[in-house]
């Protein structure tokens, strides 16, 4: 069942208690962990995130916004997302640029890596796996990056970028 209501920036549509979608978001394509991943565009993830795939210069830029959803903001998932950010950063080191992983308190996550260094599909699938509670693919992408670039940066004891 869906209910439409109008908030300050509405209208919004609610889906049986899931985070509400803005009217401009209800027609976005739905991603599935086994489905195709677009080269660019905006879609909704199984974990209720808004995923945007695009490019800036010679980089692929991916943002994932969970709008502060608590289920996607656990310490364990935060650490897996940081591993993905570090994997991206490792490929930037290799390419000779100085991008540093960016996070905004678990709400909007932004990733940038040189186009072609990591397969977009593999990166997005790793993001979707983290949403589902599996940090394995994120860890493997970081291992691959570190095999090429060496240790990127150390995570401190609290799992934050050190
Ligand atoms: Zn870079």
Coordinates of C-alpha atoms and ligand atoms in Angstrom, one line a residue:
X1 CA 0.0 0.0 0.0
X2 CA 1.3 3.5 -0.8
X3 CA 0.1 6.7 0.8
X4 CA 0.8 10.1 -0.8
X5 CA 1.3 13.1 1.5
X6 CA 2.7 16.6 1.1
X7 CA 5.6 17.6 3.3
X8 CA 7.6 20.9 3.2
X9 CA 9.4 19.7 0.0
X10 CA 6.8 17.1 -0.9
X11 CA 4.8 15.4 -2.3
X12 CA 6.2 12.2 -0.8
X13 CA 5.0 8.7 -1.2
X14 CA 5.2 6.2 1.7
X15 CA 5.5 2.5 1.2
X16 CA 4.3 0.5 4.2
X17 CA 6.7 2.2 6.6
X18 CA 9.8 2.2 4.4
X19 CA 11.6 5.5 4.0
X20 CA 9.3 7.8 2.0
X21 CA 10.2 8.6 -1.6
X22 CA 10.0 12.1 -3.1
X23 CA 7.6 12.4 -6.1
X24 CA 10.6 12.8 -8.4
X25 CA 12.0 9.5 -7.1
X26 CA 9.1 7.1 -7.5
X27 CA 9.9 6.4 -11.1
X28 CA 13.6 5.7 -10.7
X29 CA 14.8 2.3 -11.9
X30 CA 15.2 -0.3 -9.2
X31 CA 18.6 -2.0 -8.9
X32 CA 18.9 -5.6 -7.9
X33 CA 22.1 -7.3 -6.7
X34 CA 21.9 -9.7 -9.6
X35 CA 20.6 -7.2 -12.1
X36 CA 22.4 -5.1 -14.7
X37 CA 24.1 -1.9 -13.5
X38 CA 23.8 1.2 -15.7
X39 CA 26.8 3.2 -16.8
X40 CA 25.3 6.4 -15.5
X41 CA 22.0 7.6 -14.0
X42 CA 20.1 7.5 -10.8
X43 CA 18.4 4.5 -9.3
X44 CA 17.0 3.0 -6.1
X45 CA 18.9 0.3 -4.2
X46 CA 17.4 -2.7 -2.4
X47 CA 18.5 -1.1 0.9
X48 CA 16.5 2.1 0.2
X49 CA 19.4 4.1 -1.1
X50 CA 19.5 6.6 -3.9
X51 CA 22.5 5.6 -6.1
X52 CA 23.9 8.0 -8.6
X53 CA 26.5 6.8 -11.2
X54 CA 28.2 9.5 -13.2
X55 CA 31.6 10.8 -14.2
X56 CA 33.7 13.8 -13.5
X57 CA 36.6 14.3 -15.9
X58 CA 38.4 11.0 -16.2
X59 CA 36.8 9.6 -13.0
X60 CA 33.8 7.5 -12.3
X61 CA 31.8 9.1 -9.5
X62 CA 29.3 7.1 -7.5
X63 CA 27.2 8.5 -4.7
X64 CA 24.9 6.6 -2.4
X65 CA 22.4 8.4 -0.1
X66 CA 20.5 6.5 2.6
X67 CA 19.1 9.7 4.0
X68 CA 20.3 8.7 7.5
X69 CA 18.4 5.3 7.5
X70 CA 19.6 3.7 10.8
X71 CA 19.7 0.2 9.2
X72 CA 22.4 1.4 6.8
X73 CA 24.4 3.4 9.3
X74 CA 25.7 0.6 11.5
X75 CA 29.4 0.6 12.6
X76 CA 30.0 -2.6 10.6
X77 CA 28.5 -1.3 7.4
X78 CA 30.3 2.0 7.9
X79 CA 33.6 0.2 8.0
X80 CA 32.8 -1.8 4.8
X81 CA 31.8 1.4 3.0
X82 CA 35.2 2.9 4.2
X83 CA 37.0 0.0 2.8
X84 CA 35.4 0.6 -0.6
X85 CA 36.4 4.3 -0.3
X86 CA 39.9 3.3 0.4
X87 CA 39.9 0.9 -2.6
X88 CA 38.9 3.8 -4.8
X89 CA 41.6 6.0 -3.2
X90 CA 44.2 3.3 -3.9
X91 CA 43.5 3.5 -7.6
X92 CA 43.7 7.3 -7.5
X93 CA 47.1 6.9 -5.8
X94 CA 48.2 4.7 -8.7
X95 CA 46.9 7.2 -11.3
X96 CA 48.8 10.0 -9.6
X97 CA 45.9 12.1 -8.4
X98 CA 45.1 13.1 -4.9
X99 CA 41.5 12.2 -4.2
X100 CA 40.7 11.4 -0.7
X101 CA 37.7 9.3 0.3
X102 CA 34.7 11.5 1.4
X103 CA 32.0 10.6 3.9
X104 CA 29.3 12.6 5.4
X105 CA 28.4 10.9 8.6
X106 CA 26.8 7.8 7.0
X107 CA 24.2 9.9 5.2
X108 CA 25.6 10.7 1.8
X109 CA 28.6 8.6 0.7
X110 CA 30.6 9.6 -2.3
X111 CA 33.1 7.5 -4.2
X112 CA 35.5 8.5 -7.0
X113 CA 37.9 6.3 -8.9
X114 CA 39.7 6.6 -12.2
X115 CA 37.4 5.3 -15.0
X116 CA 38.4 1.8 -15.9
X117 CA 40.4 1.1 -12.7
X118 CA 37.5 -0.7 -11.0
X119 CA 34.6 -2.1 -13.0
X120 CA 31.6 0.0 -12.3
X121 CA 29.4 -3.1 -12.0
X122 CA 31.8 -4.7 -9.5
X123 CA 31.9 -1.6 -7.4
X124 CA 28.2 -1.1 -7.3
X125 CA 27.6 -4.8 -6.5
X126 CA 30.0 -4.4 -3.6
X127 CA 28.0 -1.4 -2.4
X128 CA 24.7 -3.4 -2.6
X129 CA 26.4 -6.3 -0.8
X130 CA 27.3 -4.0 2.1
X131 CA 23.6 -2.8 2.3
X132 CA 22.7 -6.5 2.7
X133 CA 25.3 -6.9 5.5
X134 CA 28.1 -8.6 3.4
X135 CA 31.3 -6.7 3.5
X136 CA 33.2 -9.4 1.6
X137 CA 33.2 -7.9 -1.9
X138 CA 34.3 -4.5 -0.4
X139 CA 37.2 -6.2 1.4
X140 CA 38.3 -7.9 -1.8
X141 CA 38.2 -4.7 -3.9
X142 CA 40.4 -3.1 -1.2
X143 CA 42.8 -6.1 -1.3
X144 CA 43.0 -5.8 -5.1
X145 CA 43.7 -2.1 -4.8
X146 CA 46.4 -2.6 -2.2
X147 CA 48.0 -5.4 -4.2
X148 CA 48.6 -2.7 -6.9
X149 CA 49.1 0.5 -4.8
X150 CA 50.4 -0.8 -1.5
X151 CA 48.7 0.0 1.8
X152 CA 46.4 3.0 1.1
X153 CA 45.9 4.3 4.6
X154 CA 45.5 2.7 8.0
X155 CA 42.1 2.4 9.6
X156 CA 42.4 3.4 13.2
X157 CA 40.9 1.3 16.0
X158 CA 37.5 2.8 15.6
X159 CA 37.3 1.9 12.0
X160 CA 37.8 5.5 10.9
X161 CA 40.2 6.8 8.3
X162 CA 43.4 7.5 10.2
Ligands
LIG1 ZN1 41.5 10.4 -8.4

